[in-house]
């Protein structure tokens, strides 16, 4: 949305950016307060059986799960207080304090105003609404829906019993295009008409900035090694899983030849499609998948299969009680004036079965509390 140097230098294909619905044209040229676009970020990590860690997916729109990690920690630390203390487990409170400080630092206040921050939710019918309410209460932010906010001129306000109160920062848990029915998705009943105009005027900070959802495209992973060398002058510290965007002809040919070794995924976060494992498709189903990829190659991305490492999981039903299940880790980072702060832990997600390849809470998966231990003083 800014200078677009990566596009100009050929490090990103223009079709990959402009071809997805997640690119919000009204946001082009906008400058968020402090030039901070990603206020909070999450990455799904997986460890293969040989101990190698891989980055599987980026979460950049409205990353979920940090509230569940906090809930897990509060419960487990009360159940095992002695173990928690003796092993010197790093606390999570500092991470959420950093999030509060970072959002407050970007609030475009005027005069003696105090930063007023709200957490925007789609409402109680959203699948992660519990987390929205839980985080809002923990962080001390009002939990609001679109109808609770209104725009007057170039200022955003919260409707209260005592009148309108200015809002400086919106911590959103709502998809990009639903946030403003005036300039984005016209059929949205969840957004705030005129919100984009307030953001354009620099009168509100939106976390994450509108339009950041496009960075969640799995296709970008195939271009990150070269981008890292160009922007940072060094290779990626942790490799992304090998990725091919089918919008490039050589990549499509490679995917066609190595179909059985790959996982086929949607190229854009806005697509509704479950991952397809090439070695599980036969006959007409396989031919149909290949036909769909040939017809719309830019809409698909292929990734190398990663066999996930497993961890013991408690089972009430099984006679052995402890069972081996695939586990993945979602790690979190938040922006602060001193740089990004990483959660000392994360949300460990557990698959439903020993041979399950997709770890999803929506499909009945469980979660674990991930501990980071320290030899020094434990953080507050």
C-alpha positions as a Markdown table, in Angstrom:
| # | Residue | x | y | z |
|---|---|---|---|---|
| 1 | Unk | 0.0 | 0.0 | 0.0 |
| 2 | Unk | 3.1 | 2.2 | 0.1 |
| 3 | Unk | 6.1 | 2.6 | -2.2 |
| 4 | Unk | 5.7 | -1.0 | -3.6 |
| 5 | Unk | 9.4 | -1.5 | -3.9 |
| 6 | Unk | 9.1 | -5.3 | -3.9 |
| 7 | Unk | 6.8 | -5.1 | -6.9 |
| 8 | Unk | 9.0 | -2.7 | -8.7 |
| 9 | Unk | 12.1 | -4.8 | -8.2 |
| 10 | Unk | 10.4 | -8.0 | -9.3 |
| 11 | Unk | 10.6 | -9.7 | -5.9 |
| 12 | Unk | 6.9 | -10.1 | -5.8 |
| 13 | Unk | 4.7 | -10.8 | -8.8 |
| 14 | Unk | 2.1 | -8.1 | -9.3 |
| 15 | Unk | -0.6 | -10.7 | -10.1 |
| 16 | Unk | -0.1 | -12.2 | -6.6 |
| 17 | Unk | -0.9 | -8.9 | -4.9 |
| 18 | Unk | -3.5 | -7.3 | -7.2 |
| 19 | Unk | -5.2 | -10.6 | -8.1 |
| 20 | Unk | -6.6 | -11.3 | -4.6 |
| 21 | Unk | -9.7 | -9.9 | -3.1 |
| 22 | Unk | -7.7 | -9.1 | 0.1 |
| 23 | Unk | -6.0 | -6.2 | -1.6 |
| 24 | Unk | -8.0 | -3.2 | -0.6 |
| 25 | Unk | -7.6 | -0.5 | -3.2 |
| 26 | Unk | -9.1 | 2.3 | -1.0 |
| 27 | Unk | -6.1 | 1.7 | 1.4 |
| 28 | Unk | -3.5 | 2.4 | -1.2 |
| 29 | Unk | -1.4 | 5.4 | -0.1 |
| 30 | Unk | -2.7 | 5.4 | 3.5 |
| 31 | Unk | -0.1 | 5.9 | 6.3 |
| 32 | Unk | -1.2 | 4.4 | 9.7 |
| 33 | Unk | -0.1 | 6.3 | 12.9 |
| 34 | Unk | 3.6 | 5.7 | 13.5 |
| 35 | Unk | 3.9 | 3.9 | 10.1 |
| 36 | Unk | 3.0 | 0.6 | 12.0 |
| 37 | Unk | 0.9 | -1.8 | 10.0 |
| 38 | Unk | 1.3 | -5.0 | 12.0 |
| 39 | Unk | 0.6 | -4.3 | 15.6 |
| 40 | Unk | 0.2 | -8.0 | 16.4 |
| 41 | Unk | 1.4 | -11.0 | 14.4 |
| 42 | Unk | 1.1 | -14.8 | 14.7 |
| 43 | Unk | 2.9 | -17.6 | 12.9 |
| 44 | Unk | 2.0 | -21.3 | 12.9 |
| 45 | Unk | 5.1 | -23.4 | 13.5 |
| 46 | Unk | 5.5 | -27.1 | 13.1 |
| 47 | Unk | 8.4 | -29.4 | 14.1 |
| 48 | Unk | 9.2 | -32.4 | 12.0 |
| 49 | Unk | 10.2 | -35.7 | 13.7 |
| 50 | Unk | 13.9 | -34.9 | 13.0 |
| 51 | Unk | 13.6 | -31.8 | 15.2 |
| 52 | Unk | 13.6 | -29.2 | 12.3 |
| 53 | Unk | 11.2 | -26.3 | 12.9 |
| 54 | Unk | 9.2 | -24.8 | 10.0 |
| 55 | Unk | 7.0 | -21.8 | 9.5 |
| 56 | Unk | 3.7 | -23.1 | 8.1 |
| 57 | Unk | 1.4 | -20.1 | 7.9 |
| 58 | Unk | 1.4 | -16.4 | 8.8 |
| 59 | Unk | -1.6 | -14.8 | 10.6 |
| 60 | Unk | -1.7 | -11.0 | 9.9 |
| 61 | Unk | -5.3 | -9.9 | 9.7 |
| 62 | Unk | -6.7 | -10.4 | 13.2 |
| 63 | Unk | -4.6 | -13.2 | 14.7 |
| 64 | Unk | -6.6 | -15.4 | 17.1 |
| 65 | Unk | -5.5 | -17.6 | 20.0 |
| 66 | Unk | -3.5 | -15.4 | 22.3 |
| 67 | Unk | -6.5 | -15.2 | 24.6 |
| 68 | Unk | -6.8 | -19.0 | 24.7 |
| 69 | Unk | -3.1 | -19.2 | 25.5 |
| 70 | Unk | -3.7 | -16.8 | 28.4 |
| 71 | Unk | -6.7 | -18.8 | 29.6 |
| 72 | Unk | -4.7 | -22.0 | 29.5 |
| 73 | Unk | -1.9 | -20.4 | 31.5 |
| 74 | Unk | -4.1 | -19.0 | 34.2 |
| 75 | Unk | -5.8 | -22.4 | 34.7 |
| 76 | Unk | -2.7 | -24.6 | 34.6 |
| 77 | Unk | -0.7 | -22.3 | 36.9 |
| 78 | Unk | -3.4 | -22.6 | 39.5 |
| 79 | Unk | -3.6 | -26.4 | 39.1 |
| 80 | Unk | 0.2 | -26.9 | 39.3 |
| 81 | Unk | 1.4 | -23.9 | 41.3 |
| 82 | Unk | 4.5 | -25.7 | 42.8 |
| 83 | Unk | 5.6 | -27.1 | 39.5 |
| 84 | Unk | 5.0 | -23.7 | 37.8 |
| 85 | Unk | 7.2 | -22.0 | 40.4 |
| 86 | Unk | 10.0 | -24.6 | 40.7 |
| 87 | Unk | 10.5 | -24.8 | 36.9 |
| 88 | Unk | 10.8 | -21.0 | 36.7 |
| 89 | Unk | 8.2 | -20.6 | 33.9 |
| 90 | Unk | 8.2 | -17.3 | 32.2 |
| 91 | Unk | 4.9 | -15.3 | 32.8 |
| 92 | Unk | 2.7 | -14.1 | 30.0 |
| 93 | Unk | 1.5 | -10.9 | 31.7 |
| 94 | Unk | 4.5 | -8.9 | 30.4 |
| 95 | Unk | 3.5 | -9.7 | 26.8 |
| 96 | Unk | 0.0 | -8.4 | 27.2 |
| 97 | Unk | 1.4 | -5.4 | 29.1 |
| 98 | Unk | 3.6 | -4.7 | 26.0 |
| 99 | Unk | 0.5 | -4.9 | 23.8 |
| 100 | Unk | -1.3 | -2.3 | 25.9 |
| 101 | Unk | 1.8 | 0.0 | 25.9 |
| 102 | Unk | 2.2 | -0.4 | 22.2 |
| 103 | Unk | -1.4 | 0.5 | 21.3 |
| 104 | Unk | -1.4 | 3.4 | 23.8 |
| 105 | Unk | 1.8 | 4.8 | 22.2 |
| 106 | Unk | 0.2 | 5.0 | 18.8 |
| 107 | Unk | -3.0 | 6.7 | 19.9 |
| 108 | Unk | -3.4 | 10.0 | 18.1 |
| 109 | Unk | -4.3 | 11.9 | 21.2 |
| 110 | Unk | -4.8 | 15.7 | 21.3 |
| 111 | Unk | -4.0 | 17.9 | 24.3 |
| 112 | Unk | -4.7 | 16.2 | 27.6 |
| 113 | Unk | -6.7 | 13.4 | 26.1 |
| 114 | Unk | -6.1 | 9.9 | 27.5 |
| 115 | Unk | -5.9 | 7.1 | 24.9 |
| 116 | Unk | -9.2 | 5.4 | 24.5 |
| 117 | Unk | -8.9 | 1.9 | 23.1 |
| 118 | Unk | -11.7 | -0.5 | 22.2 |
| 119 | Unk | -11.8 | -4.1 | 21.0 |
| 120 | Unk | -14.0 | -4.5 | 18.0 |
| 121 | Unk | -15.8 | -7.9 | 17.6 |
| 122 | Unk | -18.2 | -9.2 | 15.0 |
| 123 | Unk | -20.4 | -10.2 | 17.8 |
| 124 | Unk | -21.5 | -13.3 | 19.9 |
| 125 | Unk | -22.1 | -15.4 | 16.8 |
| 126 | Unk | -18.4 | -15.4 | 15.9 |
| 127 | Unk | -16.6 | -18.7 | 16.6 |
| 128 | Unk | -13.9 | -16.9 | 18.7 |
| 129 | Unk | -16.2 | -14.5 | 20.5 |
| 130 | Unk | -15.3 | -16.0 | 23.9 |
| 131 | Unk | -11.7 | -15.0 | 23.3 |
| 132 | Unk | -12.7 | -11.5 | 22.3 |
| 133 | Unk | -14.7 | -11.0 | 25.6 |
| 134 | Unk | -11.9 | -12.7 | 27.6 |
| 135 | Unk | -9.2 | -10.5 | 26.2 |
| 136 | Unk | -11.2 | -7.3 | 26.4 |
| 137 | Unk | -11.8 | -7.9 | 30.1 |
| 138 | Unk | -8.2 | -8.8 | 30.8 |
| 139 | Unk | -6.8 | -5.8 | 28.9 |
| 140 | Unk | -9.4 | -3.4 | 30.3 |
| 141 | Unk | -10.8 | -2.4 | 26.9 |
| 142 | Unk | -14.5 | -1.9 | 26.1 |
| 143 | Unk | -15.8 | -4.8 | 23.9 |
| 144 | Unk | -17.7 | -3.2 | 21.1 |
| 145 | Unk | -19.5 | -4.1 | 17.9 |
| 146 | Unk | -19.8 | -1.9 | 14.8 |
| 147 | Unk | -23.1 | -0.5 | 15.9 |
| 148 | Unk | -21.6 | 0.8 | 19.1 |
| 149 | Unk | -19.3 | 3.1 | 17.1 |
| 150 | Unk | -20.1 | 6.1 | 14.9 |
| 151 | Unk | -18.1 | 8.5 | 12.7 |
| 152 | Unk | -18.6 | 12.3 | 13.0 |
| 153 | Unk | -16.5 | 14.2 | 10.5 |
| 154 | Unk | -13.1 | 12.7 | 10.6 |
| 155 | Unk | -13.4 | 11.3 | 14.2 |
| 156 | Unk | -14.5 | 8.0 | 15.6 |
| 157 | Unk | -16.7 | 7.9 | 18.7 |
| 158 | Unk | -18.1 | 5.3 | 21.1 |
| 159 | Unk | -21.8 | 5.7 | 21.9 |
| 160 | Unk | -22.2 | 5.8 | 25.7 |
| 161 | Unk | -25.0 | 6.7 | 28.1 |
| 162 | Unk | -23.2 | 10.0 | 28.7 |
| 163 | Unk | -22.9 | 10.8 | 25.0 |
| 164 | Unk | -20.2 | 10.3 | 22.4 |
| 165 | Unk | -16.6 | 9.5 | 23.6 |
| 166 | Unk | -13.7 | 9.7 | 21.1 |
| 167 | Unk | -11.9 | 6.4 | 20.2 |
| 168 | Unk | -8.2 | 6.7 | 19.4 |
| 169 | Unk | -7.4 | 3.0 | 18.8 |
| 170 | Unk | -9.4 | 0.1 | 17.5 |
| 171 | Unk | -8.1 | -3.4 | 18.3 |
| 172 | Unk | -10.0 | -5.3 | 15.7 |
| 173 | Unk | -11.0 | -8.9 | 15.6 |
| 174 | Unk | -13.0 | -8.4 | 12.4 |
| 175 | Unk | -12.0 | -9.2 | 8.9 |
| 176 | Unk | -10.7 | -6.3 | 6.8 |
| 177 | Unk | -13.5 | -5.9 | 4.3 |
| 178 | Unk | -16.2 | -6.0 | 6.9 |
| 179 | Unk | -14.9 | -3.0 | 8.7 |
| 180 | Unk | -16.4 | -0.2 | 6.5 |
| 181 | Unk | -19.5 | -0.8 | 4.4 |
| 182 | Unk | -19.1 | 2.7 | 2.9 |
| 183 | Unk | -15.8 | 2.0 | 1.0 |
| 184 | Unk | -15.2 | -1.7 | 1.4 |
| 185 | Unk | -17.8 | -4.5 | 1.5 |
| 186 | Unk | -21.2 | -2.8 | 1.0 |
| 187 | Unk | -23.3 | -5.6 | 2.4 |
| 188 | Unk | -21.5 | -5.6 | 5.8 |
| 189 | Unk | -23.7 | -5.0 | 8.7 |
| 190 | Unk | -20.8 | -5.4 | 11.1 |
| 191 | Unk | -18.7 | -2.4 | 10.2 |
| 192 | Unk | -18.6 | 1.4 | 10.8 |
| 193 | Unk | -19.5 | 3.6 | 7.9 |
| 194 | Unk | -16.7 | 6.1 | 7.3 |
| 195 | Unk | -14.0 | 4.3 | 9.4 |
| 196 | Unk | -11.6 | 4.3 | 6.5 |
| 197 | Unk | -11.9 | 8.0 | 6.1 |
| 198 | Unk | -11.0 | 8.5 | 9.8 |
| 199 | Unk | -8.0 | 6.2 | 9.3 |
| 200 | Unk | -7.0 | 8.1 | 6.2 |
| 201 | Unk | -7.0 | 11.3 | 8.2 |
| 202 | Unk | -4.7 | 9.7 | 10.8 |
| 203 | Unk | -7.3 | 10.2 | 13.5 |
| 204 | Unk | -7.5 | 6.6 | 14.6 |
| 205 | Unk | -5.1 | 3.7 | 14.8 |
| 206 | Unk | -6.5 | 0.3 | 13.7 |
| 207 | Unk | -4.7 | -2.8 | 14.8 |
| 208 | Unk | -3.9 | -4.5 | 12.5 |
| 209 | Unk | -4.1 | -1.8 | 9.8 |
| 210 | Unk | -6.8 | -2.4 | 7.3 |
| 211 | Unk | -5.6 | -4.4 | 4.3 |
| 212 | Unk | -3.0 | -6.4 | 6.2 |
| 213 | Unk | -4.9 | -9.6 | 5.7 |
| 214 | Unk | -3.3 | -10.1 | 2.2 |
| 215 | Unk | 0.0 | -10.9 | 3.9 |
| 216 | Unk | -1.6 | -14.1 | 5.2 |
| 217 | Unk | -1.4 | -15.5 | 1.6 |
| 218 | Unk | 0.5 | -18.8 | 1.7 |
| 219 | Unk | 1.9 | -18.0 | -1.7 |
| 220 | Unk | 4.1 | -15.3 | -0.3 |
| 221 | Unk | 6.2 | -17.9 | 1.6 |
| 222 | Unk | 7.8 | -18.9 | -1.7 |
| 223 | Unk | 9.2 | -15.4 | -2.1 |
| 224 | Unk | 10.3 | -14.7 | 1.4 |
| 225 | Unk | 13.9 | -16.0 | 1.1 |
| 226 | Unk | 14.8 | -13.5 | -1.6 |
| 227 | Unk | 12.8 | -10.7 | 0.2 |
| 228 | Unk | 14.7 | -11.3 | 3.4 |
| 229 | Unk | 18.0 | -11.1 | 1.6 |
| 230 | Unk | 16.9 | -7.8 | -0.1 |
| 231 | Unk | 15.4 | -6.1 | 3.0 |
| 232 | Unk | 17.5 | -7.5 | 5.8 |
| 233 | Unk | 20.7 | -8.6 | 4.1 |
| 234 | Unk | 20.5 | -12.0 | 5.7 |
| 235 | Unk | 18.7 | -15.4 | 5.1 |
| 236 | Unk | 15.6 | -16.3 | 7.0 |
| 237 | Unk | 16.3 | -17.4 | 10.6 |
| 238 | Unk | 13.7 | -20.1 | 10.4 |
| 239 | Unk | 12.8 | -21.6 | 7.0 |
| 240 | Unk | 9.3 | -21.5 | 5.6 |
| 241 | Unk | 8.0 | -24.8 | 4.3 |
| 242 | Unk | 8.8 | -25.2 | 0.6 |
| 243 | Unk | 6.1 | -23.4 | -1.3 |
| 244 | Unk | 5.2 | -23.0 | -5.0 |
| 245 | Unk | 2.7 | -20.5 | -6.3 |
| 246 | Unk | 0.9 | -22.0 | -9.2 |
| 247 | Unk | 0.5 | -18.6 | -10.9 |
| 248 | Unk | 4.0 | -19.0 | -12.2 |
| 249 | Unk | 4.2 | -21.5 | -15.1 |
| 250 | Unk | 7.4 | -23.3 | -13.9 |
| 251 | Unk | 5.8 | -23.7 | -10.5 |
| 252 | Unk | 2.6 | -25.1 | -11.9 |
| 253 | Unk | 4.6 | -27.7 | -14.0 |
| 254 | Unk | 6.6 | -28.7 | -10.9 |
| 255 | Unk | 3.3 | -29.2 | -8.9 |
| 256 | Unk | 1.8 | -31.2 | -11.7 |
| 257 | Unk | 4.8 | -33.6 | -11.8 |
| 258 | Unk | 5.2 | -33.9 | -8.0 |
| 259 | Unk | 1.5 | -33.8 | -7.1 |
| 260 | Unk | 1.6 | -36.8 | -4.7 |
| 261 | Unk | 4.3 | -35.2 | -2.6 |
| 262 | Unk | 2.5 | -31.9 | -2.0 |
| 263 | Unk | -0.4 | -30.2 | -0.2 |
| 264 | Unk | -2.6 | -28.0 | -2.3 |
| 265 | Unk | -3.9 | -24.9 | -0.5 |
| 266 | Unk | -5.8 | -21.7 | -1.5 |
| 267 | Unk | -3.4 | -18.9 | -2.5 |
| 268 | Unk | -5.5 | -16.2 | -0.8 |
| 269 | Unk | -6.9 | -16.0 | 2.7 |
| 270 | Unk | -10.3 | -15.0 | 1.4 |
| 271 | Unk | -10.8 | -18.4 | -0.4 |
| 272 | Unk | -12.9 | -21.0 | 1.4 |
| 273 | Unk | -11.0 | -24.3 | 0.7 |
| 274 | Unk | -9.6 | -27.0 | 2.9 |
| 275 | Unk | -6.1 | -28.2 | 2.2 |
| 276 | Unk | -5.9 | -31.1 | -0.2 |
| 277 | Unk | -3.2 | -33.8 | 0.1 |
| 278 | Unk | -2.1 | -35.0 | -3.3 |
| 279 | Unk | -1.4 | -38.6 | -2.3 |
| 280 | Unk | -5.0 | -39.0 | -1.0 |
| 281 | Unk | -6.6 | -38.2 | -4.4 |
| 282 | Unk | -7.1 | -40.8 | -7.0 |
| 283 | Unk | -9.1 | -41.3 | -10.2 |
| 284 | Unk | -11.6 | -38.6 | -11.1 |
| 285 | Unk | -11.1 | -36.6 | -7.9 |
| 286 | Unk | -7.4 | -36.2 | -8.8 |
| 287 | Unk | -8.2 | -35.3 | -12.4 |
| 288 | Unk | -10.8 | -32.7 | -11.2 |
| 289 | Unk | -8.3 | -31.1 | -8.9 |
| 290 | Unk | -5.7 | -30.8 | -11.6 |
| 291 | Unk | -8.4 | -29.3 | -14.0 |
| 292 | Unk | -9.3 | -26.7 | -11.4 |
| 293 | Unk | -5.6 | -25.8 | -11.0 |
| 294 | Unk | -5.1 | -25.5 | -14.7 |
| 295 | Unk | -8.2 | -23.3 | -15.1 |
| 296 | Unk | -7.2 | -20.9 | -12.2 |
| 297 | Unk | -3.5 | -21.5 | -11.4 |
| 298 | Unk | -3.1 | -18.1 | -9.6 |
| 299 | Unk | -5.7 | -19.3 | -7.0 |
| 300 | Unk | -3.6 | -22.2 | -5.7 |
| 301 | Unk | -0.4 | -22.8 | -3.8 |
| 302 | Unk | 1.4 | -26.1 | -3.2 |
| 303 | Unk | 3.5 | -26.8 | -0.2 |
| 304 | Unk | 5.8 | -29.7 | 0.8 |
| 305 | Unk | 4.2 | -32.1 | 3.2 |
| 306 | Unk | 5.6 | -31.9 | 6.8 |
| 307 | Unk | 5.1 | -34.8 | 9.1 |
| 308 | Unk | 4.4 | -33.2 | 12.5 |
| 309 | Unk | 6.1 | -34.3 | 15.6 |
| 310 | Unk | 3.9 | -35.7 | 18.4 |
| 311 | Unk | 3.5 | -35.1 | 22.1 |
| 312 | Unk | 1.7 | -37.0 | 24.9 |
| 313 | Unk | -1.9 | -36.0 | 25.3 |
| 314 | Unk | -4.3 | -36.9 | 28.1 |
| 315 | Unk | -7.4 | -38.9 | 27.2 |
| 316 | Unk | -10.3 | -39.5 | 29.6 |
| 317 | Unk | -11.7 | -42.2 | 27.3 |
| 318 | Unk | -8.7 | -44.3 | 26.4 |
| 319 | Unk | -7.5 | -47.0 | 28.8 |
| 320 | Unk | -3.8 | -45.9 | 28.4 |
| 321 | Unk | -4.7 | -42.3 | 29.3 |
| 322 | Unk | -1.7 | -40.8 | 27.6 |
| 323 | Unk | -1.8 | -40.9 | 23.8 |
| 324 | Unk | 0.6 | -39.5 | 21.1 |
| 325 | Unk | -0.9 | -36.7 | 19.0 |
| 326 | Unk | 0.5 | -34.3 | 16.4 |
| 327 | Unk | 1.2 | -30.9 | 17.8 |
| 328 | Unk | 1.7 | -27.4 | 16.3 |
| 329 | Unk | 2.7 | -24.2 | 17.9 |
| 330 | Unk | 1.2 | -20.7 | 17.2 |
| 331 | Unk | 3.6 | -18.0 | 18.3 |
| 332 | Unk | 2.8 | -14.4 | 18.8 |
| 333 | Unk | 4.5 | -11.0 | 18.6 |
| 334 | Unk | 3.2 | -7.5 | 19.4 |
| 335 | Unk | 4.6 | -4.1 | 18.4 |
| 336 | Unk | 6.1 | -1.8 | 21.1 |
| 337 | Unk | 8.0 | 1.5 | 20.8 |
| 338 | Unk | 11.2 | -0.6 | 21.5 |
| 339 | Unk | 10.5 | -3.2 | 18.8 |
| 340 | Unk | 8.4 | -6.4 | 18.7 |
| 341 | Unk | 7.8 | -8.3 | 21.9 |
| 342 | Unk | 7.4 | -12.1 | 21.5 |
| 343 | Unk | 5.1 | -14.1 | 23.8 |
| 344 | Unk | 7.3 | -16.4 | 26.0 |
| 345 | Unk | 5.2 | -19.4 | 25.0 |
| 346 | Unk | 2.2 | -19.6 | 22.7 |
| 347 | Unk | -0.8 | -21.7 | 21.8 |
| 348 | Unk | 0.1 | -25.4 | 21.3 |
| 349 | Unk | -2.6 | -27.0 | 19.3 |
| 350 | Unk | -3.2 | -30.7 | 19.3 |
| 351 | Unk | -4.8 | -32.8 | 16.5 |
| 352 | Unk | -7.8 | -35.0 | 17.1 |
| 353 | Unk | -6.2 | -38.3 | 15.9 |
| 354 | Unk | -2.7 | -39.9 | 15.6 |
| 355 | Unk | -2.8 | -39.7 | 11.8 |
| 356 | Unk | -4.6 | -36.3 | 11.5 |
| 357 | Unk | -2.7 | -34.0 | 9.2 |
| 358 | Unk | -4.7 | -30.8 | 9.8 |
| 359 | Unk | -4.6 | -29.3 | 13.3 |
| 360 | Unk | -7.7 | -27.2 | 13.8 |
| 361 | Unk | -9.6 | -26.1 | 16.9 |
| 362 | Unk | -12.7 | -25.8 | 14.7 |
| 363 | Unk | -12.5 | -29.5 | 14.0 |
| 364 | Unk | -12.4 | -30.6 | 17.6 |
| 365 | Unk | -8.7 | -30.1 | 18.2 |
| 366 | Unk | -7.4 | -29.4 | 21.8 |
| 367 | Unk | -4.8 | -27.1 | 23.1 |
| 368 | Unk | -1.8 | -27.1 | 25.5 |
| 369 | Unk | -0.1 | -24.5 | 27.6 |
| 370 | Unk | 3.4 | -24.0 | 26.2 |
| 371 | Unk | 6.0 | -23.1 | 28.8 |
| 372 | Unk | 9.3 | -21.3 | 28.3 |
| 373 | Unk | 11.7 | -21.8 | 31.2 |
| 374 | Unk | 14.4 | -19.4 | 32.4 |
| 375 | Unk | 17.6 | -19.8 | 34.4 |
| 376 | Unk | 17.4 | -16.2 | 35.5 |
| 377 | Unk | 14.7 | -14.1 | 37.3 |
| 378 | Unk | 11.2 | -14.8 | 36.1 |
| 379 | Unk | 9.5 | -11.9 | 34.4 |
| 380 | Unk | 6.5 | -10.2 | 36.0 |
